[in-house]
Coordinates of C-alpha atoms and ligand atoms in Angstrom, one line a residue:
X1 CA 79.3 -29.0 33.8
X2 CA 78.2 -26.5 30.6
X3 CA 81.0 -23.9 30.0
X4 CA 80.2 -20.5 32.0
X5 CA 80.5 -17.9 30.8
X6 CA 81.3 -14.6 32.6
X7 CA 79.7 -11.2 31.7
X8 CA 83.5 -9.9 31.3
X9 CA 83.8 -12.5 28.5
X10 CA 80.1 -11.8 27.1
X11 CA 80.2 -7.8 26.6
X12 CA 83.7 -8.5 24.7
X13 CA 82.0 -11.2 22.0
X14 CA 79.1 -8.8 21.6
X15 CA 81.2 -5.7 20.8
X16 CA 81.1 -6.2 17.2
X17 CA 77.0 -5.6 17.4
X18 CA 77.7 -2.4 19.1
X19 CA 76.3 0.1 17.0
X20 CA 80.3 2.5 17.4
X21 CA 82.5 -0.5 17.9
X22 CA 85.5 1.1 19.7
X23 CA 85.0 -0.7 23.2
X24 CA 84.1 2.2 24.8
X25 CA 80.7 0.8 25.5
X26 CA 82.1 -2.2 26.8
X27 CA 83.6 -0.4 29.0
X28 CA 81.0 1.5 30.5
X29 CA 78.9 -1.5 30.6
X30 CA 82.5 -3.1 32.8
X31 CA 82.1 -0.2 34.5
X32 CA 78.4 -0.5 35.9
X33 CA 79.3 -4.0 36.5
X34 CA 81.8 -3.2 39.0
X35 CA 79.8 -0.4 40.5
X36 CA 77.0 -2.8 41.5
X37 CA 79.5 -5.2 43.1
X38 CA 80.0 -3.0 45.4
X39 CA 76.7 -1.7 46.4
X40 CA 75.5 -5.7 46.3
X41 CA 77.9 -6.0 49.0
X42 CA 76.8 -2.9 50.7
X43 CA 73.0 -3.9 50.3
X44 CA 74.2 -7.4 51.7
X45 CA 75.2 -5.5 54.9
X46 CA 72.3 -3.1 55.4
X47 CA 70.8 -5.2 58.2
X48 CA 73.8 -5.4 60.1
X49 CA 74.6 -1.9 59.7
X50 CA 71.1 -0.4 60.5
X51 CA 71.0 -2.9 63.8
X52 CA 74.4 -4.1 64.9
X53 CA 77.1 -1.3 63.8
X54 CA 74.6 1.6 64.0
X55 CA 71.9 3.1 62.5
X56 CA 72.6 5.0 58.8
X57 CA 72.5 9.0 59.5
X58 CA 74.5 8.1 62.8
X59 CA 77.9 7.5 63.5
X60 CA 79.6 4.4 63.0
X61 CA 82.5 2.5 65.2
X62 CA 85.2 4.7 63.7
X63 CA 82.9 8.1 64.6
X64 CA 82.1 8.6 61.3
X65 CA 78.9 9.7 59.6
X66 CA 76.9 6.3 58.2
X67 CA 75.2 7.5 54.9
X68 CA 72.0 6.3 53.7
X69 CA 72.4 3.5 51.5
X70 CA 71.1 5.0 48.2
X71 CA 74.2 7.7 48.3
X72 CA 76.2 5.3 48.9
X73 CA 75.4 3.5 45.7
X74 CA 74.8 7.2 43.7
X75 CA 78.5 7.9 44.4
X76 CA 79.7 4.5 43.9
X77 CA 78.2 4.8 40.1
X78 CA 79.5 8.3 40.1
X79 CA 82.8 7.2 40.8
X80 CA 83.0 4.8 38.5
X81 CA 82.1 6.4 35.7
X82 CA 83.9 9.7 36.4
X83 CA 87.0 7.1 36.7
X84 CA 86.2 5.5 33.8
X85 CA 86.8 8.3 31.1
X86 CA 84.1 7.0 28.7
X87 CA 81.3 9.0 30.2
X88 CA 81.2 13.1 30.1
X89 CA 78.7 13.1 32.2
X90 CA 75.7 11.3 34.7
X91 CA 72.2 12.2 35.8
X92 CA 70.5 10.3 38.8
X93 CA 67.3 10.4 41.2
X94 CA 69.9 11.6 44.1
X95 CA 70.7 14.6 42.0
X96 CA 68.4 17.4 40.9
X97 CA 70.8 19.0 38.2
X98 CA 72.9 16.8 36.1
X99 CA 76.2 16.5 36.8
X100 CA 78.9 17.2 34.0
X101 CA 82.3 15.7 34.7
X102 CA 85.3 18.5 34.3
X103 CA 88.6 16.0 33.4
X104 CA 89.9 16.3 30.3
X105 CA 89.6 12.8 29.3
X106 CA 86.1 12.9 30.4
X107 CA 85.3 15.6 28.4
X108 CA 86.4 14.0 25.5
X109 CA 83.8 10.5 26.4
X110 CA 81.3 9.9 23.9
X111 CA 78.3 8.8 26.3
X112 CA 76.1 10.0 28.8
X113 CA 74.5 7.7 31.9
X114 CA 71.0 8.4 33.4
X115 CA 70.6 5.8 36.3
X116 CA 68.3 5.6 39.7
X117 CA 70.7 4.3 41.8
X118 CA 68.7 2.3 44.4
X119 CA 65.2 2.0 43.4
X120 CA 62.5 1.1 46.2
X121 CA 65.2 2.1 48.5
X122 CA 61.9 2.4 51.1
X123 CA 62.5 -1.4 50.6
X124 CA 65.9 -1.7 52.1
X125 CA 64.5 -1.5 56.0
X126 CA 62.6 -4.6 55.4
X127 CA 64.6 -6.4 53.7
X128 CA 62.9 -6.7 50.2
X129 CA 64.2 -6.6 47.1
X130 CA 65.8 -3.4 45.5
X131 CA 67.5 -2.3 42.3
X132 CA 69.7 0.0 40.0
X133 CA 68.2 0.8 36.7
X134 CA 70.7 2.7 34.1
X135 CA 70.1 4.1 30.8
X136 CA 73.2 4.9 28.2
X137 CA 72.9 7.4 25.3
X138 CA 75.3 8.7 22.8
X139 CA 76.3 12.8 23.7
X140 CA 74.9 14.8 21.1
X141 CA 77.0 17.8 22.6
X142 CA 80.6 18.3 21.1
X143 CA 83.3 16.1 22.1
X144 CA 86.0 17.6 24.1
X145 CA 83.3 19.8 26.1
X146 CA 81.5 19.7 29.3
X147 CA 78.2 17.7 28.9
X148 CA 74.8 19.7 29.0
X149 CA 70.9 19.3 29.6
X150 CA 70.3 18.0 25.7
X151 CA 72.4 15.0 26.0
X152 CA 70.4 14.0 29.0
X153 CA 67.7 15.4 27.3
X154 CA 66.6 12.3 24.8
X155 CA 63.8 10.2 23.8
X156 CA 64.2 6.3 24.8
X157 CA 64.5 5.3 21.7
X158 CA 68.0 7.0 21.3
X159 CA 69.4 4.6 24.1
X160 CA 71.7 2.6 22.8
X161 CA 72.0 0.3 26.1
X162 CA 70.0 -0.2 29.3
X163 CA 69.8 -2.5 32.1
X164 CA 69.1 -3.2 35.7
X165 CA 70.5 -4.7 38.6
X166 CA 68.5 -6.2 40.7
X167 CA 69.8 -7.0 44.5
X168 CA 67.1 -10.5 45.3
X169 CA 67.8 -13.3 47.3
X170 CA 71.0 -13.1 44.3
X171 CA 71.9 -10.2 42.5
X172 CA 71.1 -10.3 39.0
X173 CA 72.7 -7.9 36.3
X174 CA 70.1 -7.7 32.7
X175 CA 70.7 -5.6 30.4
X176 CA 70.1 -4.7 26.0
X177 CA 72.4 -3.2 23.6
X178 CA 69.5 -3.5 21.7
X179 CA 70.4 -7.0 20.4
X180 CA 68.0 -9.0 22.9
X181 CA 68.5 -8.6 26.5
X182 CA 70.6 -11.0 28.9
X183 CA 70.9 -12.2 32.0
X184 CA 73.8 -12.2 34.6
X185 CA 73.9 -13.5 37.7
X186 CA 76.5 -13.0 40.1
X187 CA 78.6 -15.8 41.7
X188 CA 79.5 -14.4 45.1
X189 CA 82.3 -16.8 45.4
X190 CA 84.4 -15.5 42.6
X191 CA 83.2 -12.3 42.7
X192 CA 81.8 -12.4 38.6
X193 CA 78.5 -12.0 36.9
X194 CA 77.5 -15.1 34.8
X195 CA 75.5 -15.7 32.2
X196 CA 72.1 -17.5 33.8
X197 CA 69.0 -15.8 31.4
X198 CA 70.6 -16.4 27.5
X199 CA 68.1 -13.9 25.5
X200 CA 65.8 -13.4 27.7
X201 CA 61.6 -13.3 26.1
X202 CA 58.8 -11.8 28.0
X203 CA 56.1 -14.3 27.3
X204 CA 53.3 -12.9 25.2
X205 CA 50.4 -13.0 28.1
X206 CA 50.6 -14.0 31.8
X207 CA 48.6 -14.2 34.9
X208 CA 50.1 -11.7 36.9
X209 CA 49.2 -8.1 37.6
X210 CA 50.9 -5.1 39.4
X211 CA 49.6 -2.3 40.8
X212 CA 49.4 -0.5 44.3
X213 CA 45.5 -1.3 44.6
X214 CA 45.6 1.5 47.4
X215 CA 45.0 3.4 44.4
X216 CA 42.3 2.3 42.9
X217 CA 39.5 5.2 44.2
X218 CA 42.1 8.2 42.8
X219 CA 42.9 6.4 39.2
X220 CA 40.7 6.8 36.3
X221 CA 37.4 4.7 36.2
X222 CA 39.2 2.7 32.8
X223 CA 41.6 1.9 34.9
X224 CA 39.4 0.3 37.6
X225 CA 38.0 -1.1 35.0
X226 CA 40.6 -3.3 33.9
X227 CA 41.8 -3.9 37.8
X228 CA 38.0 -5.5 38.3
X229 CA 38.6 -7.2 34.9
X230 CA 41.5 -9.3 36.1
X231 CA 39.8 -10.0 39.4
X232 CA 36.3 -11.1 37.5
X233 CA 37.9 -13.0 34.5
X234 CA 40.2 -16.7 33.4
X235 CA 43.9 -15.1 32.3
X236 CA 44.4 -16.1 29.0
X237 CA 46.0 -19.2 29.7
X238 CA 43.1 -20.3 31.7
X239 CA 42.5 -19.7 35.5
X240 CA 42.4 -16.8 37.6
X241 CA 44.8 -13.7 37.5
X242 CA 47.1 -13.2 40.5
X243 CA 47.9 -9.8 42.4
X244 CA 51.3 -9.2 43.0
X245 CA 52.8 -5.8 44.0
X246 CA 56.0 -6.0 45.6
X247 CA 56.6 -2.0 45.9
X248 CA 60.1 -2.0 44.0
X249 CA 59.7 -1.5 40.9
X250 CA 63.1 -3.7 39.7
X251 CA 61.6 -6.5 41.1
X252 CA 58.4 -6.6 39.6
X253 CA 59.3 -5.8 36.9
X254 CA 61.9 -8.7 36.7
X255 CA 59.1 -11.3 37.9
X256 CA 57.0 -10.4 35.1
X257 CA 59.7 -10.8 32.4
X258 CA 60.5 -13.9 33.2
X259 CA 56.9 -15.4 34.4
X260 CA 54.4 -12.9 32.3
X261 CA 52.2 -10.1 33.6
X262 CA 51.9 -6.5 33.8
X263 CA 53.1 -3.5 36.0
X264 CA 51.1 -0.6 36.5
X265 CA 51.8 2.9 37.9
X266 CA 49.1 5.3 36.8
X267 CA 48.2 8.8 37.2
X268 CA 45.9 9.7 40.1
X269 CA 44.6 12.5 41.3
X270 CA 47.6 12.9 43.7
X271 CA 50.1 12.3 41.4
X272 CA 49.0 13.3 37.8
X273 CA 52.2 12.4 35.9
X274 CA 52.3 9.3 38.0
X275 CA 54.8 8.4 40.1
X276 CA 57.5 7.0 38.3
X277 CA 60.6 8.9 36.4
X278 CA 60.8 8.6 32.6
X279 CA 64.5 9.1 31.7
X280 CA 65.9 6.6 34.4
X281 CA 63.6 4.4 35.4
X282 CA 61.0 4.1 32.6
X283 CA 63.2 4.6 29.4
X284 CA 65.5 1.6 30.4
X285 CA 62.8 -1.1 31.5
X286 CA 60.9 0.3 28.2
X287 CA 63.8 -0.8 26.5
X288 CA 64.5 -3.7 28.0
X289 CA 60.4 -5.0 27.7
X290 CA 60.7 -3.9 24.4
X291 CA 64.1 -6.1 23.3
X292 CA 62.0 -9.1 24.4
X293 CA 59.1 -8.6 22.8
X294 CA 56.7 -7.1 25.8
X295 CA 55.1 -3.7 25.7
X296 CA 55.6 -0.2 27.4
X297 CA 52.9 2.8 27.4
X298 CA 51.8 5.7 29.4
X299 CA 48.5 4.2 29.1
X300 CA 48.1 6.4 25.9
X301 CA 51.7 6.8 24.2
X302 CA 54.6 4.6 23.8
X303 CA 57.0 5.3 26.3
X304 CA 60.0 5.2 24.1
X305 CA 58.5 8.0 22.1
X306 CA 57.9 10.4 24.4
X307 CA 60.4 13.4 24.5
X308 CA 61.4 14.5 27.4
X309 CA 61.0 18.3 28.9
X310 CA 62.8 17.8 32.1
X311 CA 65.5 15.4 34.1
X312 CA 63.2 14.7 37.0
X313 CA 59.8 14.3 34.4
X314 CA 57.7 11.5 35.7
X315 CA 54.8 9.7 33.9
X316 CA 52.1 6.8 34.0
X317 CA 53.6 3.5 33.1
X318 CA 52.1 0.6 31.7
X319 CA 54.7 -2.4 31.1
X320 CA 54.6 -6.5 30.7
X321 CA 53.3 -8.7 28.4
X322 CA 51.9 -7.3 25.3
X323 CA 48.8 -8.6 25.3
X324 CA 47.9 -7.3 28.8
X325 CA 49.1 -3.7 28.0
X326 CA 47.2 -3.9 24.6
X327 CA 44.3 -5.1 26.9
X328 CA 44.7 -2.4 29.8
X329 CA 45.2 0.5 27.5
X330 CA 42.1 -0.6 25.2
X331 CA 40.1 0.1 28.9
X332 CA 41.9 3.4 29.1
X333 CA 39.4 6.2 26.9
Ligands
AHM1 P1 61.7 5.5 44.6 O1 62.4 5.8 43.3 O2 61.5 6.7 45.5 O3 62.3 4.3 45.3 O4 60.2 5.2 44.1 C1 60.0 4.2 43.1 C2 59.2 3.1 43.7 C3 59.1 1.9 42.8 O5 60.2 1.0 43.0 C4 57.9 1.2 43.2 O6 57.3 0.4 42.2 C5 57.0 2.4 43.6 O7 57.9 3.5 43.9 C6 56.1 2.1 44.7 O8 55.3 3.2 45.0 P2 54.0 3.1 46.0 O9 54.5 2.9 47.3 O10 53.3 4.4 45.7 O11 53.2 1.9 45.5
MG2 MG1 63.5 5.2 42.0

């Protein structure tokens, strides 16, 4: 048997390529690690608890309240990191103002954590794949005070780590310091992430396209363009494409790192920013595509570029292989 090696024991022999050195960021990362222990388990249970214990909203055995699962995993990241003392403070889909933390020791943390806790939570009732998706930045705000808007506030390209959990038939923890990106899966039966995906590389081109093709009468014409391009054409590897949409937006995206293909959530006429949210669930899959050599746009712009106005901003998203996002945004006027 090849020598495993756990995520604990990774983050520590990577510290040295952290850009501040200090193990602060290890500990964050230690941090979210834990976090998503616990809401794996959680997710693990959602059937039983939605069918057998009680529906969520209602009361369970004990008479208490049952929340919906994607609280349950916003305050279990809350918690964390507000017990951790690295972070002075946290934004997430579940709240619409960020939230500064008020301790003294966590005034005096250096970083910041943008993170949709359960994405494609819609998913959880059916029992399809969902994930968390984080995003870390260095505070630009003084140390020793509370947190504010700016340090939430940044452009993607001043992350300095990003990741995603993603809770599939295992959960899998992937994440970037910026060095390459890595894969962790978790062992259930000792409880500890392991490295399964060494340095992880999106390959170049794929046959594999996502999009919610519902769409496809409110999107721009380009767009269908490229849609009836896939369905009319050989992939570049020969054959046809494939359509693949699961509807959580960790999962596909994981599928097409590791097989090749592209994810697309556009503006329509509906939605005109798009659906999707830049600073927690764009930025960090940008990152992450980006680390292993795939591609992230609006369509238009680089996603990692883009500064941001407001906590909540959402925007198209192109993402995958590079050579299908060169070849979807060249149908794009
Ligand atoms: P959520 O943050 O409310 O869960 O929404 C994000 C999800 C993504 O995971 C998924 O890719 C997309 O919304 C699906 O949207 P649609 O049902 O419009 O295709
Ligand atoms: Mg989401």
């Amino acid at each position: 048997m090849s020598k495993i090696t756990t995520l604990n024991e990774f983050i520590l022999e990577r510290q040295a390529d952290f850009p501040f050195a200090t193990g602060e960021l290890s500990r964050i990362l230690n941090d979210i690690a834990f976090a998503s222990k616990i809401v794996s388990r959680d997710v693990r249970q959602a059937g039983l608890v939605d069918h057998i214990l009680g529906a969520q909203g209602g009361q369970n055995v004990q008479g208490e309240e049952q929340q919906k699962l994607d609280v349950v995993a916003d305050l279990a990241f809350i918690k964390a990191f507000e017990n951790g003392g690295e972070v002075c403070g946290i934004a997430s889909e579940e709240n619409d103002e960020y939230v500064a933390f008020t301790s003294e020791t966590a005034k005096n943390g250096h970083y910041v954590v943008l993170f949709d806790p359960l994405d494609g939570s819609s998913n959880i009732d059916v029992n399809v794949s969902i994930g968390t998706i984080f995003s870390i930045y260095r505070r630009t705000s003084p140390v020793g005070g509370l947190a504010n808007e700016k340090d939430m506030l940044q452009s993607g390209d001043a992350q300095v780590a990003a990741g995603y959990v993603l809770y599939g038939s295992s959960t899998m923890l992937v994440y970037t310091t910026g060095k390459g990106v890595n894969g962790f899966t978790l062992d259930p039966s000792i409880g500890e992430f392991c490295l399964s995906h060494p340095d992880m590389k999106m390959p170049e081109t794929g046959r594999l396209y996502a999009m919610n093709e519902g769409n496809l009468n409110i999107v721009e014409p380009g767009l269908v363009d490229y849609i009836e391009y896939c369905r009319s054409n050989e992939n570049d590897k020969g054959g046809p494409y494939s359509g693949r949409y699961i509807g959580s937006l960790v999962a596909d995206f994981h599928r097409n790192l590791i097989k090749g293909g592209i994810y697309i959530y556009p503006e329509t006429t509906t939605a005109p920013e798009g659906r999707l949210r830049l600073l927690y669930e764009c930025n960090p899959l940008a990152f992450i595509a980006e680390q292993a050599g795939g591609l992230a746009t609006s369509g238009r712009k680089r996603i990692l570029d883009i500064e941001p106005k407001r906590l909540h901003q959402r925007v198209p998203f192109y993402i995958g292989s590079k050579q299908m996002v060169e070849k979807a945004m060249s149908f794009l006027k």
